[in-house]
Structure formats: C-alpha cells, structure tokens
C-alpha cells in the first residue's frame, strides 16, 4: 500500500504536466490555464475507485444518502477529514464545504496564492463527478475558494 | 445514524486511488502524446520531480546518514520502496566492481490492474525517474533502466541501477 505523500506529489505533478501541455498547445492564451486534463484524470480515477469502494456497500436509499456517503466515508479516506458542511436545496444542488481542504492546507492563508487555487481543486471536482457518475448520477461539479484553505464544492445533479 | 464506523480502510483507498490516478494520467498522456517513447520521457521527468521532493521526506523520516558505498545505497532504496510503496524488492546481480545492481520485484502497486499490448511504453517509468531524482539530491549520479518487465510478459520486473559518478558541490560563482 502506497504512502500518502506519493499521492500528494503525484497530484502536484499532474498539475505541472497539464500546465506544460496547455502552454505548448497555445501560447496566446497564456493566462487561461487549461485544467480540463486534470479534471478528466480526476474523473477517470473517481469513476474507478468508486466501483471498488461501494462493492460491499448496501444500496443507497436516495440521492441525499449518496451525498452523505461522499461527505463522510469517501472524504475521510481521501482527504483525512469529513466535509464540514453539506447544504442542499433538495432540487439537485448540493454544496459541500471543507474548511481545511487537504491540497490547500500547505499554502499561506492569505490572499497571495488565491489565483492558483483553481489548479488544486480541479482534480477533486473531477473525482467527485466521476464517483457520482459511477453511481449513475450525472452532475456538474465546480469549486469555489474564497479564502485559503477552505473550499466549497458545488454539485449540480443533472436530471433529464 | 446507522453507519457509525466507516468500513473503508483509508490506507487502502489512498493506495488504490494513487494507482488509478496514475493509470488515468498515463492514458491521458498516451492520448495527447502519440509516441510512447515521448510518454516514457514525460513519465520519467514526473518521477524525477517527485524523487527530488521525496528524498527530503525520506531523510527526515528515516534519519539515515550519508551512504559511502553503493551497497548501502541499495539498502536505502529498498527501504524506500518498503516505506512508500509497501513493496519488498530484492537486490541482486551485483556487478564485480560493485557499481551496478538490480532491483527485482514481482508485484508493484503502480501496475496493479494493468494490462498492456506490446508497445514500447514503459508503464512504471515513474520509478527509475524517482530514483534518479532522489539520488541526485544526495550527490549521486546514477542510470536506471528496466531489464525485464512483467507487463511485457517477463516473470518478474527487474530494474537495473548503475553508478555513474559522484556529483561535486559546485563552488558558488565569485568565490575561490
């Protein structure tokens, strides 16, 4: 079983790699960093890991039950703590708030690195989206960082 | 609440997530960079970057001193494999001069659940990169390459490590 630090280093190297790729693809749009790769890698990993995690799990009662699983068990395994706050409008929008998000805790708490925060949450957005997709919930996941190291994930479940 | 205790093992989940994330990264790279040899290079570079940072964690955790001989270095690398990947590679095939050895393993968390068609892709290229990066930070220049690979149908995976030279501290410019 691999150590946690490897995952953290790999995560930051994935971001580096995506930055390199987007730089070489298109020099003009330097300011807009393309994070879709990072998100996609998260999606693929989330999709597969969810399959393994829920193998011996009783069926979830409903959507809210699934979200609770994400907030408690899933989050504890990966981010070492539970989600601090879960809100929903009962119409498919969920807001998960983590007050000290693992990938952001090593940054300064000030405003200095706030502009880089999106890079460090893209993978997790994909991870959540992939996990939900495997539980047959199509969703759009976005993240919002207002002050380091706290982070809000907005999950919008798509119903058609 | 019906679920008081979690039935998931955090260590295991993290390890699986690492494996799957790495897999997703490799497949993404293959999609973007068509030439497998270029993917190998990228993976090795990623490994190098990780190794450069990992060595600090290793030295802090194991409080090991300087290695004076390649045999000690081999021991430390073995220890690092145990610490970070929970693997037990064996150190064998020493060259007569004692500057070259092989690390042999038959199971690696990184290549779990992986099947490959016959391409020149080196799936685990991260590992030699990491070894090279880590050793460079302790002033050892080595060369690392795969001799055998399970994913290519060999019985075991064999990584060869060859000592090249000791890196000297450069004197800062303007000081003699």
Coordinates of C-alpha atoms in Angstrom, one line a residue:
Chain A
X1 CA 0.0 0.0 0.0
X2 CA 1.4 3.3 -1.0
X3 CA 2.1 6.2 1.2
X4 CA 0.0 9.4 1.3
X5 CA 2.9 11.6 0.3
X6 CA 3.2 9.9 -3.1
X7 CA -0.4 10.8 -3.9
X8 CA 0.2 14.4 -2.9
X9 CA 3.4 14.6 -5.1
X10 CA 1.7 12.9 -8.0
X11 CA -1.2 15.3 -7.7
X12 CA 1.0 18.3 -8.0
X13 CA 3.0 16.8 -10.8
X14 CA -0.3 16.1 -12.7
X15 CA -1.0 19.8 -12.4
X16 CA 2.5 20.7 -13.6
X17 CA 2.1 18.4 -16.6
X18 CA -1.2 19.9 -17.5
X19 CA 0.3 23.4 -17.3
X20 CA 3.2 22.4 -19.6
X21 CA 0.8 20.9 -22.1
X22 CA -1.5 23.9 -22.2
X23 CA 1.5 26.2 -22.5
X24 CA 2.8 24.3 -25.5
X25 CA -0.5 24.0 -27.2
X26 CA -1.4 27.6 -27.3
X27 CA 0.9 30.5 -26.4
X28 CA -1.6 33.2 -27.0
X29 CA -4.0 32.3 -24.2
X30 CA -1.3 32.1 -21.5
X31 CA -3.5 33.5 -18.8
X32 CA -6.2 30.9 -19.2
X33 CA -4.8 27.7 -17.9
X34 CA -6.4 24.6 -19.3
X35 CA -7.4 22.4 -16.4
X36 CA -9.7 20.0 -18.3
X37 CA -7.0 17.3 -18.3
X38 CA -6.6 17.5 -14.6
X39 CA -10.3 17.3 -14.2
X40 CA -10.5 14.4 -16.6
X41 CA -7.8 12.5 -14.7
X42 CA -9.8 13.0 -11.5
X43 CA -12.9 11.8 -13.3
X44 CA -11.4 8.6 -14.5
X45 CA -9.8 7.8 -11.1
X46 CA -13.0 8.7 -9.3
X47 CA -15.1 6.6 -11.5
X48 CA -13.0 3.5 -11.0
X49 CA -12.3 4.0 -7.3
X50 CA -16.0 4.3 -6.5
X51 CA -16.6 1.0 -8.1
X52 CA -14.2 -0.6 -5.7
X53 CA -15.4 1.3 -2.6
X54 CA -19.1 0.6 -2.9
X55 CA -18.7 -3.1 -3.8
X56 CA -19.7 -4.4 -0.4
X57 CA -21.9 -1.5 0.5
X58 CA -25.7 -1.6 0.9
X59 CA -27.6 0.2 -1.9
X60 CA -28.0 3.9 -1.2
X61 CA -31.6 5.0 -0.3
X62 CA -31.6 8.1 -2.4
X63 CA -29.5 10.9 -3.7
X64 CA -29.0 12.5 -0.3
X65 CA -27.8 9.2 1.1
X66 CA -25.2 9.1 -1.7
X67 CA -24.1 12.6 -0.9
X68 CA -23.7 11.7 2.7
X69 CA -21.5 8.8 1.7
X70 CA -19.3 11.2 -0.3
X71 CA -19.1 13.7 2.6
X72 CA -18.3 11.1 5.3
X73 CA -16.6 7.9 4.3
X74 CA -15.3 8.9 0.9
X75 CA -13.9 12.2 2.1
X76 CA -12.4 10.7 5.2
X77 CA -10.4 8.2 3.2
X78 CA -9.0 10.6 0.7
X79 CA -8.9 13.9 2.5
X80 CA -8.4 12.8 6.1
X81 CA -11.5 14.6 7.4
X82 CA -15.2 14.8 6.9
X83 CA -16.9 17.6 4.9
X84 CA -17.7 20.3 7.4
X85 CA -20.9 21.4 5.9
X86 CA -23.4 19.9 3.5
X87 CA -26.2 22.0 2.1
X88 CA -28.9 21.2 -0.4
X89 CA -31.9 22.9 -1.9
X90 CA -33.5 19.4 -2.4
X91 CA -33.6 20.0 -6.1
X92 CA -30.3 18.6 -7.1
X93 CA -27.9 21.3 -5.9
X94 CA -25.5 20.3 -3.2
X95 CA -22.9 22.5 -1.6
X96 CA -20.1 20.7 0.2
X97 CA -17.9 22.9 2.3
X98 CA -14.5 21.8 3.5
X99 CA -12.8 24.3 5.9
X100 CA -9.3 23.0 5.5
X101 CA -9.0 21.2 2.2
X102 CA -6.0 18.9 2.1
X103 CA -4.5 20.2 -1.1
X104 CA -4.7 23.8 0.1
X105 CA -3.5 23.5 3.7
X106 CA 0.1 23.8 2.7
X107 CA -0.5 27.3 1.2
X108 CA -0.3 30.5 3.1
X109 CA -3.7 31.5 4.4
X110 CA -3.5 35.0 2.9
X111 CA -4.6 36.2 -0.5
X112 CA -1.3 35.7 -2.1
X113 CA -1.9 32.4 -3.8
X114 CA -5.6 32.6 -4.2
X115 CA -5.3 32.9 -8.0
X116 CA -3.7 29.5 -8.2
X117 CA -6.3 27.7 -6.1
X118 CA -8.4 26.5 -9.1
X119 CA -5.5 24.3 -10.1
X120 CA -5.5 22.5 -6.9
X121 CA -9.2 21.8 -6.8
X122 CA -9.8 20.7 -10.4
X123 CA -8.7 17.2 -9.7
X124 CA -11.1 16.9 -6.8
X125 CA -14.0 18.3 -8.9
X126 CA -13.4 15.5 -11.4
X127 CA -13.0 13.0 -8.6
X128 CA -16.5 13.8 -7.2
X129 CA -18.0 13.9 -10.7
X130 CA -16.5 10.6 -11.6
X131 CA -17.6 9.0 -8.4
X132 CA -21.2 10.2 -8.8
X133 CA -21.2 9.1 -12.5
X134 CA -20.5 5.6 -11.4
X135 CA -23.4 5.8 -9.0
X136 CA -25.5 6.8 -12.1
X137 CA -25.7 10.5 -11.1
X138 CA -24.7 12.8 -13.9
X139 CA -23.5 16.1 -12.4
X140 CA -21.6 19.2 -12.9
X141 CA -19.1 19.9 -10.1
X142 CA -17.5 23.3 -9.6
X143 CA -15.4 24.6 -6.8
X144 CA -15.1 27.9 -5.1
X145 CA -12.3 29.1 -3.0
X146 CA -12.8 32.4 -1.2
X147 CA -10.2 32.1 1.5
X148 CA -7.5 29.5 1.8
X149 CA -7.6 26.8 2.9
X150 CA -11.4 26.5 2.8
X151 CA -13.2 25.3 -0.3
X152 CA -16.8 24.9 -1.4
X153 CA -17.8 22.3 -4.0
X154 CA -21.0 22.9 -5.8
X155 CA -22.6 19.8 -7.2
X156 CA -25.3 20.2 -9.7
X157 CA -27.0 17.0 -10.4
X158 CA -28.4 16.9 -14.0
X159 CA -31.8 15.4 -14.4
X160 CA -33.2 14.7 -17.8
Chain B
X1 CA -27.1 7.3 12.1
X2 CA -26.9 3.8 11.0
X3 CA -23.3 3.9 9.8
X4 CA -21.3 4.8 12.9
X5 CA -18.0 3.4 11.8
X6 CA -16.5 3.5 8.4
X7 CA -16.0 0.2 6.7
X8 CA -13.4 1.6 4.4
X9 CA -9.7 1.3 5.0
X10 CA -8.2 4.8 4.5
X11 CA -4.7 3.5 3.7
X12 CA -6.0 1.0 1.1
X13 CA -8.3 3.5 -0.5
X14 CA -5.5 6.0 -0.8
X15 CA -3.2 3.5 -2.4
X16 CA -5.9 2.4 -4.9
X17 CA -6.6 6.0 -5.7
X18 CA -2.9 6.5 -6.4
X19 CA -2.8 3.5 -8.7
X20 CA -5.9 4.6 -10.6
X21 CA -4.9 8.2 -10.8
X22 CA -1.5 7.2 -12.2
X23 CA -3.3 5.0 -14.7
X24 CA -5.6 7.8 -15.7
X25 CA -2.5 10.1 -16.2
X26 CA -0.7 7.5 -18.3
X27 CA -3.7 7.0 -20.6
X28 CA -4.3 10.7 -20.8
X29 CA -0.6 11.2 -21.9
X30 CA -1.0 8.4 -24.5
X31 CA -3.9 10.3 -25.9
X32 CA -2.1 13.6 -26.1
X33 CA 1.4 12.4 -27.0
X34 CA 1.2 9.7 -29.6
X35 CA 4.7 8.5 -29.4
X36 CA 5.1 6.0 -26.5
X37 CA 8.8 7.0 -26.2
X38 CA 7.9 10.5 -25.5
X39 CA 5.4 9.4 -22.9
X40 CA 8.2 7.4 -21.3
X41 CA 10.3 10.6 -21.2
X42 CA 7.5 12.6 -19.6
X43 CA 6.8 9.9 -17.0
X44 CA 10.4 9.8 -16.1
X45 CA 10.5 13.5 -15.8
X46 CA 7.5 13.4 -13.5
X47 CA 9.2 10.7 -11.5
X48 CA 12.3 12.8 -11.3
X49 CA 10.4 15.8 -9.9
X50 CA 8.7 13.6 -7.4
X51 CA 12.0 12.0 -6.4
X52 CA 13.6 15.3 -5.8
X53 CA 11.0 16.1 -3.2
X54 CA 10.5 12.6 -1.9
X55 CA 14.2 12.3 -0.8
X56 CA 13.6 15.1 1.8
X57 CA 10.7 13.2 3.3
X58 CA 12.8 10.0 3.3
X59 CA 15.8 11.6 5.0
X60 CA 13.5 13.3 7.6
X61 CA 11.6 10.1 8.4
X62 CA 14.4 7.6 8.5
X63 CA 17.1 9.9 9.7
X64 CA 19.6 8.0 7.7
X65 CA 23.1 9.3 7.2
X66 CA 25.3 9.6 4.1
X67 CA 25.9 6.4 2.1
X68 CA 29.6 5.7 1.5
X69 CA 29.1 2.7 -0.7
X70 CA 26.6 1.5 -3.4
X71 CA 25.6 -1.4 -1.2
X72 CA 24.4 1.0 1.5
X73 CA 22.6 3.0 -1.2
X74 CA 20.9 -0.2 -2.4
X75 CA 19.7 -0.9 1.1
X76 CA 18.2 2.5 1.4
X77 CA 16.5 2.3 -1.9
X78 CA 15.0 -1.0 -0.8
X79 CA 13.9 0.7 2.4
X80 CA 12.3 3.5 0.5
X81 CA 10.3 1.0 -1.6
X82 CA 9.1 -0.6 1.6
X83 CA 8.2 2.8 3.1
X84 CA 6.4 4.4 0.1
X85 CA 5.0 1.5 -1.9
X86 CA 4.9 -1.3 0.6
X87 CA 7.0 -3.4 -1.7
X88 CA 9.8 -5.8 -1.0
X89 CA 12.1 -5.7 -4.0
X90 CA 15.2 -7.9 -3.8
X91 CA 18.6 -6.6 -4.5
X92 CA 20.6 -8.9 -6.7
X93 CA 23.0 -9.3 -9.6
X94 CA 25.8 -7.1 -8.3
X95 CA 28.5 -6.4 -10.9
X96 CA 32.0 -7.3 -10.0
X97 CA 33.0 -3.7 -9.5
X98 CA 30.1 -3.2 -7.1
X99 CA 28.8 -0.3 -9.1
X100 CA 25.7 -1.9 -10.6
X101 CA 22.8 -3.8 -9.2
X102 CA 19.3 -5.0 -9.9
X103 CA 16.1 -4.4 -8.1
X104 CA 13.7 -7.3 -8.7
X105 CA 10.0 -7.3 -7.8
X106 CA 7.0 -9.3 -8.8
X107 CA 4.3 -7.1 -7.6
X108 CA 4.0 -3.3 -7.7
X109 CA 1.1 -1.3 -6.6
X110 CA 1.5 1.1 -9.5
X111 CA 1.0 -1.6 -12.1
X112 CA -1.9 -3.4 -10.4
X113 CA -4.9 -3.9 -12.7
X114 CA -2.8 -3.0 -15.7
X115 CA -2.6 -4.9 -19.0
X116 CA -0.7 -3.7 -21.9
X117 CA -0.4 -4.5 -25.5
X118 CA 3.0 -4.8 -26.9
X119 CA 4.2 -1.2 -27.2
X120 CA 7.4 0.5 -26.3
X121 CA 5.6 2.2 -23.4
X122 CA 7.3 1.7 -20.0
X123 CA 4.4 1.9 -17.7
X124 CA 6.4 2.2 -14.5
X125 CA 8.9 4.7 -15.9
X126 CA 8.0 6.9 -12.9
X127 CA 10.1 4.7 -10.6
X128 CA 13.5 5.0 -12.3
X129 CA 12.9 8.7 -12.6
X130 CA 12.2 9.0 -8.9
X131 CA 15.3 7.0 -8.0
X132 CA 17.4 9.2 -10.2
X133 CA 15.9 12.4 -8.9
X134 CA 16.2 11.3 -5.3
X135 CA 19.8 10.2 -5.6
X136 CA 20.8 13.3 -7.4
X137 CA 19.8 15.2 -4.3
X138 CA 22.3 13.2 -2.3
X139 CA 25.0 13.8 -4.9
X140 CA 24.9 10.5 -6.7
X141 CA 24.5 10.4 -10.4
X142 CA 23.0 7.0 -11.5
X143 CA 21.5 5.5 -14.5
X144 CA 18.3 3.4 -14.2
X145 CA 16.6 1.3 -16.7
X146 CA 14.3 -1.7 -17.0
X147 CA 15.8 -5.1 -17.9
X148 CA 12.7 -7.1 -17.5
X149 CA 9.0 -6.0 -17.2
X150 CA 6.1 -8.1 -16.1
X151 CA 3.7 -6.1 -18.2
X152 CA 5.7 -7.2 -21.2
X153 CA 5.4 -10.8 -20.3
X154 CA 8.5 -11.4 -18.2
X155 CA 8.3 -13.4 -15.0
X156 CA 9.5 -10.5 -12.8
X157 CA 10.2 -6.8 -13.2
X158 CA 13.9 -6.0 -13.0
X159 CA 15.3 -2.5 -12.7
X160 CA 19.0 -2.0 -13.2
X161 CA 20.8 0.8 -11.3
X162 CA 24.3 1.8 -12.4
X163 CA 26.5 4.2 -10.5
X164 CA 27.9 6.9 -12.8
X165 CA 29.7 9.4 -10.7
X166 CA 29.6 11.4 -7.5
X167 CA 28.3 14.9 -8.0
X168 CA 30.6 17.5 -6.5
X169 CA 29.3 20.6 -4.8
X170 CA 30.0 23.5 -7.2
X171 CA 31.7 26.5 -5.7
X172 CA 29.4 29.5 -5.8
X173 CA 30.3 31.9 -8.5
X174 CA 32.8 34.6 -7.4
X175 CA 34.3 32.6 -4.6
X176 CA 37.5 30.7 -4.8

